[in-house]
Coordinates of C-alpha atoms in Angstrom, one line a residue:
Chain T
M1 CA 3.0 82.4 1.7
F2 CA 5.2 85.3 2.9
G3 CA 6.8 85.3 -0.6
R4 CA 10.5 86.1 -0.5
R5 CA 10.2 87.1 3.1
V6 CA 9.8 83.5 3.9
Y7 CA 13.6 82.8 4.2
P8 CA 14.3 84.8 7.4
T9 CA 11.5 82.8 9.1
V10 CA 12.8 79.5 7.8
I11 CA 16.2 80.3 9.1
L12 CA 15.1 81.6 12.4
F13 CA 12.7 78.6 13.1
L14 CA 14.7 75.8 11.5
L15 CA 18.4 76.6 12.2
P16 CA 18.5 75.7 15.9
V17 CA 16.7 72.5 15.3
F18 CA 18.8 71.7 12.3
V19 CA 22.1 72.3 14.2
L20 CA 21.1 70.3 17.3
Y21 CA 19.7 67.4 15.2
T22 CA 22.8 67.2 13.0
L23 CA 25.1 67.3 16.0
I24 CA 23.4 64.6 18.0
F25 CA 22.0 62.3 15.2
I26 CA 23.8 62.7 12.0
V27 CA 27.4 63.5 13.0
P28 CA 27.5 60.5 15.4
V29 CA 26.3 58.2 12.7
I30 CA 29.2 59.4 10.5
Q31 CA 31.6 59.2 13.5
T32 CA 30.5 55.6 14.3
A33 CA 31.2 54.6 10.7
Y34 CA 34.5 56.5 10.6
M35 CA 35.8 55.3 14.0
S36 CA 34.9 51.7 13.2
F37 CA 38.2 51.7 11.2
F38 CA 40.2 52.7 14.2
S39 CA 41.3 51.1 17.4
W40 CA 40.7 53.1 20.6
N41 CA 40.6 52.3 24.3
G42 CA 38.3 55.2 25.3
I43 CA 40.9 57.4 27.0
K44 CA 40.7 60.9 25.8
S45 CA 44.4 61.5 25.5
V46 CA 45.2 58.3 23.7
P47 CA 45.1 58.8 19.9
L48 CA 43.0 56.7 17.6
E49 CA 45.0 54.1 15.6
F50 CA 44.0 53.3 12.1
V51 CA 43.4 49.6 11.7
G52 CA 41.5 49.3 8.4
W53 CA 38.8 46.5 8.3
S54 CA 40.3 44.6 11.2
N55 CA 37.5 45.6 13.6
Y56 CA 35.0 44.1 11.2
A57 CA 37.2 41.0 10.7
D58 CA 37.3 40.5 14.5
M59 CA 33.5 41.1 14.8
F60 CA 32.6 38.6 12.1
S61 CA 35.0 36.0 13.5
K62 CA 33.5 36.2 17.0
P63 CA 31.0 33.4 17.8
E64 CA 29.5 35.8 20.3
F65 CA 28.5 38.1 17.5
Y66 CA 26.5 35.3 15.8
R67 CA 25.0 34.4 19.0
S68 CA 23.8 38.0 19.5
L69 CA 22.2 37.8 16.1
K70 CA 20.6 34.5 16.9
N71 CA 19.2 36.2 20.1
V72 CA 17.7 38.9 17.9
G73 CA 16.2 36.1 15.9
V74 CA 14.6 34.7 19.1
F75 CA 13.1 38.1 19.8
I76 CA 11.6 38.3 16.3
L77 CA 10.3 34.7 16.6
A78 CA 8.7 35.4 20.0
S79 CA 7.0 38.5 18.5
F80 CA 5.1 36.2 16.1
V81 CA 4.5 33.1 18.3
L82 CA 3.9 34.9 21.6
I83 CA 3.1 38.6 21.3
L84 CA 1.0 38.4 18.1
P85 CA -1.5 35.7 19.1
I86 CA -1.8 36.8 22.7
G87 CA -2.0 40.5 21.8
F88 CA -4.6 39.9 19.2
T89 CA -6.7 37.7 21.4
L90 CA -6.6 40.3 24.2
A91 CA -7.5 43.0 21.6
L92 CA -10.6 41.0 20.7
I93 CA -11.5 40.8 24.4
I94 CA -11.2 44.5 25.2
T95 CA -13.1 45.5 22.0
S96 CA -15.9 43.0 22.7
K97 CA -18.9 43.9 24.8
M98 CA -17.7 41.7 27.7
R99 CA -18.3 43.0 31.2
G100 CA -15.3 44.4 32.8
R101 CA -13.5 45.1 29.6
R102 CA -12.2 48.5 30.8
F103 CA -10.6 46.8 33.8
F104 CA -9.1 44.2 31.6
K105 CA -7.7 46.8 29.3
V106 CA -6.0 48.6 32.1
A107 CA -4.7 45.3 33.6
Y108 CA -3.2 44.1 30.3
F109 CA -1.7 47.5 29.4
M110 CA -0.2 48.2 32.9
P111 CA 3.2 46.5 32.4
A112 CA 3.9 48.4 29.2
I113 CA 3.8 51.8 30.8
L114 CA 5.9 51.0 33.9
P115 CA 9.6 51.9 33.9
L116 CA 11.5 49.2 32.1
T117 CA 14.3 49.3 34.8
S118 CA 11.7 48.7 37.5
V119 CA 9.9 45.8 35.9
G120 CA 13.2 44.3 34.7
L121 CA 14.7 44.3 38.1
M122 CA 11.4 43.0 39.6
W123 CA 11.5 40.0 37.3
Q124 CA 15.1 39.5 38.1
F125 CA 14.1 38.8 41.7
L126 CA 10.9 36.9 40.8
L127 CA 13.0 34.5 38.7
K128 CA 15.7 34.0 41.3
G129 CA 17.0 30.5 41.9
D130 CA 16.4 30.4 45.7
G131 CA 13.2 31.8 47.0
G132 CA 12.1 33.3 43.7
F133 CA 8.4 33.8 43.1
V134 CA 8.3 31.6 40.0
N135 CA 10.1 28.7 41.8
K136 CA 7.7 29.0 44.7
I137 CA 4.7 28.8 42.5
L138 CA 6.1 25.7 40.7
E139 CA 6.7 24.1 44.1
L140 CA 3.1 24.8 45.2
M141 CA 1.9 23.3 41.9
G142 CA 3.9 20.1 42.6
L143 CA 6.3 20.9 39.9
G144 CA 9.2 21.3 42.2
V145 CA 11.5 19.5 39.8
L146 CA 11.4 22.4 37.4
Q147 CA 12.8 24.8 39.9
Q148 CA 16.0 26.5 38.7
D149 CA 17.9 29.7 38.4
W150 CA 15.9 31.0 35.4
L151 CA 18.2 33.7 34.3
G152 CA 21.4 32.0 35.3
Q153 CA 21.3 29.1 32.9
P154 CA 23.0 29.9 29.5
A155 CA 20.8 27.4 27.7
I156 CA 17.5 28.9 28.6
A157 CA 18.2 32.5 29.8
I158 CA 17.4 34.1 26.5
Y159 CA 14.0 32.3 26.3
V160 CA 13.1 33.5 29.8
V161 CA 14.1 37.1 28.9
V162 CA 11.9 36.8 25.8
V163 CA 8.9 35.7 27.8
V164 CA 9.4 38.5 30.2
N165 CA 9.7 40.9 27.2
A166 CA 6.3 39.5 26.0
W167 CA 4.8 40.1 29.4
I168 CA 5.9 43.7 29.2
Y169 CA 4.9 44.5 25.6
V170 CA 1.8 42.4 24.9
G171 CA -0.4 45.2 26.2
L172 CA 1.1 47.8 23.9
N173 CA 0.6 45.6 20.9
M174 CA -2.9 44.8 22.1
I175 CA -3.8 48.5 21.9
I176 CA -2.4 48.6 18.3
F177 CA -4.5 45.6 17.3
A178 CA -7.5 47.0 19.1
S179 CA -7.3 50.3 17.1
G180 CA -7.3 48.1 13.9
I181 CA -10.3 46.2 15.1
V182 CA -12.4 49.2 16.0
S183 CA -11.7 50.8 12.6
I184 CA -13.7 48.0 10.9
S185 CA -17.2 49.2 10.5
D186 CA -20.2 47.5 12.1
E187 CA -22.0 47.3 8.9
I188 CA -19.7 44.7 7.5
Y189 CA -20.3 42.5 10.5
E190 CA -24.0 43.0 10.2
A191 CA -23.9 42.1 6.6
A192 CA -21.9 39.0 7.5
S193 CA -24.4 38.0 10.2
L194 CA -27.2 38.1 7.6
D195 CA -25.1 35.8 5.5
G196 CA -24.9 33.4 8.5
A197 CA -21.4 34.2 9.8
V198 CA -21.2 33.7 13.6
G199 CA -18.6 33.8 16.3
W200 CA -15.1 32.8 15.4
R201 CA -16.0 32.7 11.7
K202 CA -16.5 36.5 11.8
I203 CA -13.1 36.8 13.3
L204 CA -11.4 34.5 10.8
Y205 CA -13.1 35.7 7.6
I206 CA -13.7 39.4 8.4
T207 CA -11.6 40.8 11.2
V208 CA -8.3 39.1 10.3
P209 CA -8.4 39.9 6.5
L210 CA -9.5 43.5 7.1
M211 CA -6.6 44.0 9.6
R212 CA -4.0 43.3 7.0
E213 CA -2.5 46.8 7.3
T214 CA -2.2 46.5 11.1
F215 CA -0.5 43.1 10.8
K216 CA 1.9 44.5 8.3
I217 CA 2.8 47.3 10.6
F218 CA 3.2 44.8 13.4
S219 CA 5.6 42.7 11.3
V220 CA 7.8 45.5 10.3
L221 CA 8.0 46.6 13.9
A222 CA 8.6 43.1 15.2
V223 CA 11.8 42.9 13.0
T224 CA 13.1 46.4 13.4
Q225 CA 12.4 46.8 17.1
S226 CA 14.0 43.4 17.9
L227 CA 17.2 44.8 16.5
R228 CA 17.0 47.7 18.9
V229 CA 16.3 45.7 22.1
F230 CA 18.6 46.9 24.8
G231 CA 17.1 47.9 28.2
Q232 CA 15.4 44.5 28.9
I233 CA 18.7 42.7 28.5
F234 CA 20.8 45.3 30.1
V235 CA 18.6 45.3 33.3
M236 CA 17.8 41.7 33.7
T237 CA 21.1 39.9 32.7
G238 CA 23.5 42.5 31.4
G239 CA 24.1 40.1 28.5
G240 CA 25.1 37.2 30.8
P241 CA 25.4 34.5 31.9
N242 CA 28.6 34.4 30.0
G243 CA 27.2 36.4 27.0
A244 CA 24.3 34.0 26.5
T245 CA 21.7 36.7 26.3
D246 CA 23.8 39.3 24.5
V247 CA 22.1 41.2 21.6
P248 CA 24.1 43.5 19.3
T249 CA 23.3 46.6 21.4
T250 CA 24.4 45.1 24.7
M251 CA 27.5 43.7 23.0
L252 CA 28.3 47.2 21.8
Y253 CA 27.9 48.4 25.3
N254 CA 30.0 45.6 26.9
E255 CA 32.8 45.7 24.3
S256 CA 33.1 49.5 24.6
F257 CA 32.4 50.5 28.2
K258 CA 33.3 47.3 29.9
Y259 CA 36.3 46.0 27.9
N260 CA 37.4 49.4 26.4
N261 CA 37.4 48.0 22.9
F262 CA 35.7 51.0 21.3
G263 CA 36.8 50.0 17.8
M264 CA 34.8 46.8 17.9
G265 CA 31.9 48.7 19.5
N266 CA 31.8 51.1 16.6
S267 CA 31.9 48.3 14.0
I268 CA 28.9 46.7 15.8
G269 CA 27.2 50.1 15.9
T270 CA 27.8 50.5 12.2
F271 CA 26.4 47.0 11.6
I272 CA 23.2 47.9 13.6
I273 CA 22.7 51.1 11.7
V274 CA 23.2 49.6 8.3
T275 CA 21.2 46.5 8.9
G276 CA 18.4 48.5 10.5
F277 CA 18.3 50.8 7.5
I278 CA 18.3 47.9 4.9
L279 CA 15.7 46.0 6.9
T280 CA 13.4 49.0 7.2
V281 CA 13.6 49.9 3.5
L282 CA 13.3 46.2 2.4
L283 CA 10.3 45.4 4.6
N284 CA 8.4 48.5 3.7
K285 CA 9.0 47.7 0.0
L286 CA 8.0 44.1 0.4
M287 CA 4.8 45.1 2.3
S288 CA 3.7 47.8 -0.2
S289 CA 4.4 45.7 -3.3
K290 CA 2.2 42.9 -1.9
E291 CA -0.5 45.5 -1.4
S292 CA -0.5 46.6 -5.1
R293 CA -1.2 43.1 -6.3
Chain C
M1 CA -27.4 37.0 27.7
I2 CA -26.7 33.4 26.9
K3 CA -24.1 31.8 29.0
S4 CA -22.6 29.5 26.5
P5 CA -19.5 27.4 27.5
L6 CA -17.4 29.3 25.0
R7 CA -18.3 32.6 26.6
I8 CA -17.3 31.2 30.0
A9 CA -14.1 29.9 28.6
I10 CA -13.2 33.3 27.1
Y11 CA -14.1 35.0 30.3
A12 CA -11.9 32.6 32.2
F13 CA -9.0 33.3 29.8
A14 CA -9.5 37.1 30.3
V15 CA -9.4 36.7 34.1
L16 CA -6.4 34.4 33.9
C17 CA -4.5 36.9 31.8
A18 CA -5.3 39.7 34.2
V19 CA -3.9 37.6 37.0
V20 CA -0.7 37.0 35.0
F21 CA -0.2 40.7 34.3
L22 CA -1.1 42.1 37.7
Y23 CA -0.2 39.4 40.2
P24 CA 3.6 39.9 39.9
L25 CA 3.1 43.5 40.8
L26 CA 0.9 42.7 43.8
F27 CA 3.4 40.1 44.8
S28 CA 6.2 42.6 44.7
F29 CA 4.1 45.0 46.8
Q30 CA 3.5 42.3 49.4
N31 CA 7.2 41.5 49.5
S32 CA 8.0 45.2 49.8
L33 CA 6.4 45.0 53.3
K34 CA 8.1 41.8 54.5
D35 CA 11.4 41.0 56.0
N36 CA 13.7 38.3 54.5
T37 CA 12.4 35.5 56.7
E38 CA 8.9 36.0 55.5
I39 CA 9.9 36.5 51.9
Y40 CA 11.9 33.2 51.8
G41 CA 9.2 31.6 53.9
D42 CA 6.2 29.5 52.8
A43 CA 3.4 31.9 52.9
V44 CA 3.8 33.0 49.3
F45 CA 0.4 34.6 48.7
S46 CA -0.3 36.2 52.1
F47 CA 0.2 39.7 53.2
P48 CA 2.9 40.2 55.8
S49 CA 2.0 39.6 59.5
D50 CA 3.6 42.9 60.3
W51 CA 3.6 45.6 57.6
L52 CA 7.2 46.8 57.5
W53 CA 6.8 50.4 56.2
S54 CA 10.4 50.8 57.4
N55 CA 11.5 49.2 54.1
Y56 CA 10.1 52.2 52.3
K57 CA 11.8 54.5 54.7
Q58 CA 15.1 52.8 54.0
A59 CA 14.6 53.1 50.2
V60 CA 13.7 56.8 50.5
V61 CA 16.5 57.7 52.9
D62 CA 19.4 55.5 51.8
G63 CA 18.4 55.2 48.1
N64 CA 17.3 58.8 47.7
M65 CA 14.4 57.5 45.7
L66 CA 12.1 60.5 46.1
W67 CA 14.8 62.8 44.8
A68 CA 15.4 60.4 41.9
I69 CA 11.7 60.6 41.1
F70 CA 11.9 64.3 41.2
N71 CA 14.9 64.2 38.9
S72 CA 13.2 62.0 36.4
F73 CA 10.1 64.2 36.4
F74 CA 12.3 67.3 35.9
Y75 CA 14.3 65.7 33.0
A76 CA 11.1 64.5 31.4
A77 CA 9.1 67.8 31.8
A78 CA 12.0 70.0 30.7
G79 CA 13.1 67.7 27.9
T80 CA 9.5 67.3 26.6
L81 CA 8.8 71.0 26.6
L82 CA 12.0 71.7 24.7
A83 CA 11.4 68.9 22.3
L84 CA 7.9 70.1 21.6
L85 CA 9.0 73.7 21.1
L86 CA 11.7 72.7 18.7
A87 CA 9.5 70.3 16.9
L88 CA 6.7 72.8 16.6
M89 CA 8.9 75.4 15.0
A90 CA 10.4 72.9 12.6
S91 CA 7.0 71.5 11.7
F92 CA 5.6 74.9 11.0
V93 CA 8.3 75.7 8.6
L94 CA 8.3 72.2 7.0
S95 CA 4.5 71.9 6.6
R96 CA 3.2 75.5 6.1
L97 CA 5.8 77.4 4.2
N98 CA 7.1 77.0 0.6
F99 CA 10.8 77.2 0.0
K100 CA 13.6 75.4 -1.8
F101 CA 14.7 72.0 -0.5
R102 CA 11.8 71.7 1.8
E103 CA 11.1 68.1 1.1
V104 CA 14.8 67.2 1.3
I105 CA 15.1 68.8 4.8
Y106 CA 12.0 67.0 5.9
L107 CA 13.4 63.7 4.8
Y108 CA 16.7 64.6 6.6
F109 CA 14.8 64.9 9.9
I110 CA 12.7 61.8 9.3
T111 CA 15.8 59.7 8.7
G112 CA 16.3 60.0 12.4
L113 CA 13.4 57.6 12.9
M114 CA 15.5 54.8 11.3
I115 CA 18.6 55.4 13.4
P116 CA 18.7 53.3 16.6
V117 CA 20.0 55.7 19.2
F118 CA 21.6 52.9 21.2
S119 CA 24.1 52.4 18.3
L120 CA 25.3 56.0 18.9
M121 CA 26.3 55.7 22.6
I122 CA 30.0 55.9 21.8
P123 CA 30.1 59.1 19.7
I124 CA 27.5 60.8 21.8
S125 CA 29.3 60.2 25.1
R126 CA 32.5 61.3 23.4
L127 CA 30.8 64.4 22.1
I128 CA 29.5 65.2 25.6
G129 CA 33.0 64.5 27.0
T130 CA 34.6 67.1 24.7
V131 CA 32.2 69.8 25.9
N132 CA 32.7 68.6 29.5
G133 CA 29.0 67.9 29.7
F134 CA 29.0 65.1 32.2
N135 CA 26.8 65.6 35.2
N136 CA 25.1 68.6 33.7
Y137 CA 21.3 69.0 33.8
F138 CA 21.3 71.4 30.9
V139 CA 23.3 69.1 28.5
L140 CA 21.3 66.1 29.5
I141 CA 17.9 67.8 28.8
I142 CA 19.1 69.0 25.4
L143 CA 20.2 65.5 24.6
Y144 CA 16.9 64.0 25.7
A145 CA 14.9 66.6 23.7
V146 CA 16.8 66.1 20.5
I147 CA 16.5 62.3 20.7
E148 CA 12.7 62.8 20.8
L149 CA 12.8 65.3 17.9
P150 CA 12.4 63.1 14.8
F151 CA 9.3 61.4 15.9
A152 CA 7.8 64.6 17.3
I153 CA 8.4 66.4 14.0
F154 CA 7.0 63.4 12.1
L155 CA 3.8 63.5 14.2
I156 CA 3.3 67.3 14.4
S157 CA 4.1 68.2 10.8
G158 CA 1.9 65.4 9.6
F159 CA -1.0 66.8 11.6
M160 CA -0.3 70.4 10.6
R161 CA -0.3 69.5 6.9
G162 CA -4.0 68.5 7.4
I163 CA -5.0 72.0 8.6
S164 CA -6.5 74.2 6.0
K165 CA -4.0 76.7 4.5
E166 CA -6.7 79.3 4.2
I167 CA -6.3 80.0 7.9
D168 CA -2.7 81.1 7.2
E169 CA -3.7 83.3 4.3
S170 CA -6.4 85.2 6.1
A171 CA -4.1 85.6 9.1
V172 CA -1.3 87.0 6.9
I173 CA -3.7 89.4 5.2
D174 CA -4.7 90.6 8.7
G175 CA -1.0 91.4 9.2
C176 CA -0.1 88.4 11.3
K177 CA 3.6 87.6 11.9
P178 CA 4.8 84.0 11.5
R179 CA 5.5 83.8 15.2
T180 CA 1.9 84.9 16.0
L181 CA 0.5 82.6 13.3
L182 CA 2.3 79.6 14.8
F183 CA 1.8 80.1 18.5
R184 CA -1.6 81.9 18.6
I185 CA -3.4 80.2 15.7
L186 CA -1.9 76.9 14.6
L187 CA -0.7 75.7 18.1
P188 CA -4.2 75.3 19.5
L189 CA -5.4 73.5 16.3
T190 CA -2.4 71.1 16.5
M191 CA -3.0 70.2 20.1
P192 CA -4.0 66.5 19.5
A193 CA -0.7 65.8 17.8
I194 CA 1.3 67.8 20.3
S195 CA -0.2 66.0 23.3
T196 CA 0.5 62.6 21.7
A197 CA 4.1 63.6 20.9
G198 CA 4.4 65.1 24.4
I199 CA 3.1 62.0 26.3
L200 CA 5.4 59.8 24.3
A201 CA 8.5 62.0 24.9
F202 CA 7.6 62.3 28.6
F203 CA 7.4 58.6 29.2
S204 CA 10.5 57.8 27.2
I205 CA 12.6 60.4 29.0
Y206 CA 11.2 59.6 32.4
N207 CA 12.1 55.9 31.9
D208 CA 15.5 56.6 30.3
L209 CA 18.3 54.2 31.3
I210 CA 21.3 54.4 29.1
W211 CA 22.0 58.1 28.9
N212 CA 21.8 58.4 32.7
V213 CA 24.2 55.4 33.0
L214 CA 26.7 56.9 30.5
L215 CA 26.6 60.6 31.4
I216 CA 25.8 60.9 35.1
T217 CA 28.0 59.9 38.0
D218 CA 26.8 62.4 40.5
K219 CA 24.3 60.6 42.8
N220 CA 22.2 63.7 43.2
M221 CA 21.5 63.7 39.5
Y222 CA 20.4 60.0 39.2
N223 CA 17.1 59.4 37.6
I224 CA 14.9 56.5 38.8
S225 CA 16.7 53.9 36.7
M226 CA 20.1 54.8 38.1
A227 CA 18.9 55.2 41.7
L228 CA 17.2 51.8 41.5
F229 CA 20.3 50.2 40.1
S230 CA 22.6 51.6 42.7
F231 CA 20.2 50.8 45.6
V232 CA 19.5 47.3 44.4
G233 CA 23.2 46.8 43.8
Q234 CA 23.8 47.7 47.4
Y235 CA 21.0 45.7 49.0
G236 CA 20.0 43.2 46.3
A237 CA 19.1 39.8 47.6
V238 CA 20.6 40.4 51.0
Q239 CA 17.7 42.6 52.0
M240 CA 14.9 41.8 49.7
G241 CA 12.3 43.9 51.5
P242 CA 13.9 47.3 50.8
T243 CA 14.8 46.2 47.3
F244 CA 11.1 45.5 46.5
A245 CA 10.1 48.7 48.2
S246 CA 12.5 50.7 46.0
I247 CA 11.0 49.0 42.9
M248 CA 7.5 49.8 44.1
I249 CA 8.3 53.4 44.7
T250 CA 9.4 53.9 41.1
I251 CA 6.4 52.1 39.8
I252 CA 3.7 54.0 41.8
P253 CA 4.0 57.5 40.2
T254 CA 3.6 56.0 36.8
V255 CA 0.6 54.0 37.8
V256 CA -1.1 57.1 39.2
V257 CA -0.3 59.1 36.0
Y258 CA -1.6 56.3 33.8
L259 CA -4.9 55.9 35.8
L260 CA -5.4 59.7 35.6
F261 CA -4.8 60.0 31.9
Q262 CA -5.7 56.5 30.6
E263 CA -7.0 57.2 27.1
K264 CA -4.3 59.8 26.3
V265 CA -1.5 57.5 27.6
E266 CA -2.8 54.5 25.6
N267 CA -3.2 56.4 22.4
G268 CA 0.1 58.3 22.8
L269 CA 2.2 55.2 23.5
S270 CA 0.6 53.1 20.8
A271 CA 1.2 55.9 18.3
G272 CA 4.8 55.9 19.4
A273 CA 5.2 52.2 18.8
V274 CA 4.2 52.6 15.2
K275 CA 7.1 55.0 14.8
E276 CA 8.6 53.7 11.5

């Protein structure tokens, strides 16, 4: 099309996008990697000091760093034990012929669209130690002994955050599962009914196997998105108490913008980029090779 | 319809889940109209005896919440429009024209999907510092738009590739310029992908947190996240009523938008979740 005259169009249409994208995505990636070999306190006039691999050495010798990785692991685990089963069940409900399914869909999806900062802060207050909503409910149920400062206890804070995270994102995953469910044709179900399949058998032997693709996408997302978690933690705990809920992204923020240790921040940034890249490629390969079998 | 026990159990589960998802919001609304005594009191489920709309007034006046909502809308609308325009131009070139290195350039853009932007907060804030771009609407909008670019290009160019090339050919034979071809002929045909990409970009910019935290110190430029943070930081648990009121104010516009455009929002956001 347009023969040789295509190039002026290409340049005119693509150049601005190309420049902006390179400036804001690609150059910063290179800078992150480059600056991870320097020590810098964040003040413009102070020059960078070359320190070799020492930022990485510091990072890998910090117990906090491993705890942040463990917390990512908790997020991944929760995706499979909380979000997957609940999201899938809710998807079955809203795709069934149950009365009120439209209302249910809106109800379940609602938290996912609300501003993360708003729901995060809301839960921060609902989970408060004194006079918090959760504690009050527990008291009314006669479970007063369980009352505590839910986000203030290092031992449980990350699990509380993960449950709130599930509350927020189950609805979104429900929609993804639901679109997988409705893409299965009715004829298959009819044929199965003729063969005597009923109720949960239909779900177990038809719906679940035919949704393999959707589950694969979910799994890849569960892992890669867990590595990117930021807002939920930043809003609810800021990584505290005492770093107990830190994930790599919040650790990056705290090291850099709180403690002015930008060198370490950049080594964490590089770690996130490289790990994310490897995981994405690896998972996609793994998933597609299983398919070809 | 047969009322089997299983059916009733499923229905009960559905209702229970609806309560779990909606009640915290209702509870926050109730609290937003109470004073501290009532919030800390025993009547957990009841509406307040006296509806304190003054809590909302306090959030609006002291917290500047309405202005923050306007800011968020402005960032989101301008950023989305810019992102869509840029993505549309790039997608047109990458999916309808033939030239050298086309596939390589496409991959170059799509790589952005794999880069978590949170890992780039140091170099990006440094970059913005070098151009003195802090507290600047223009700079922030460009940043927002570019962050949304890779996915918008991915969605729109994928959709454009599916439109028959014969349209282009007949248009060119009729003497159509590339610009006219894109904006007059292809744009209407690509509308489904554009609206999905647009909804996604709009929500993600509207709800932004980190870039406003890093790049804005001027209170008049706060978006909802920052305004909430500073208001809650000021009142917090000391005055719970206004705190909950400010949270509700930021939630309500989104609920309204969602209820108006339900299907579109659901499809847009779930398409966005499947980014990679």
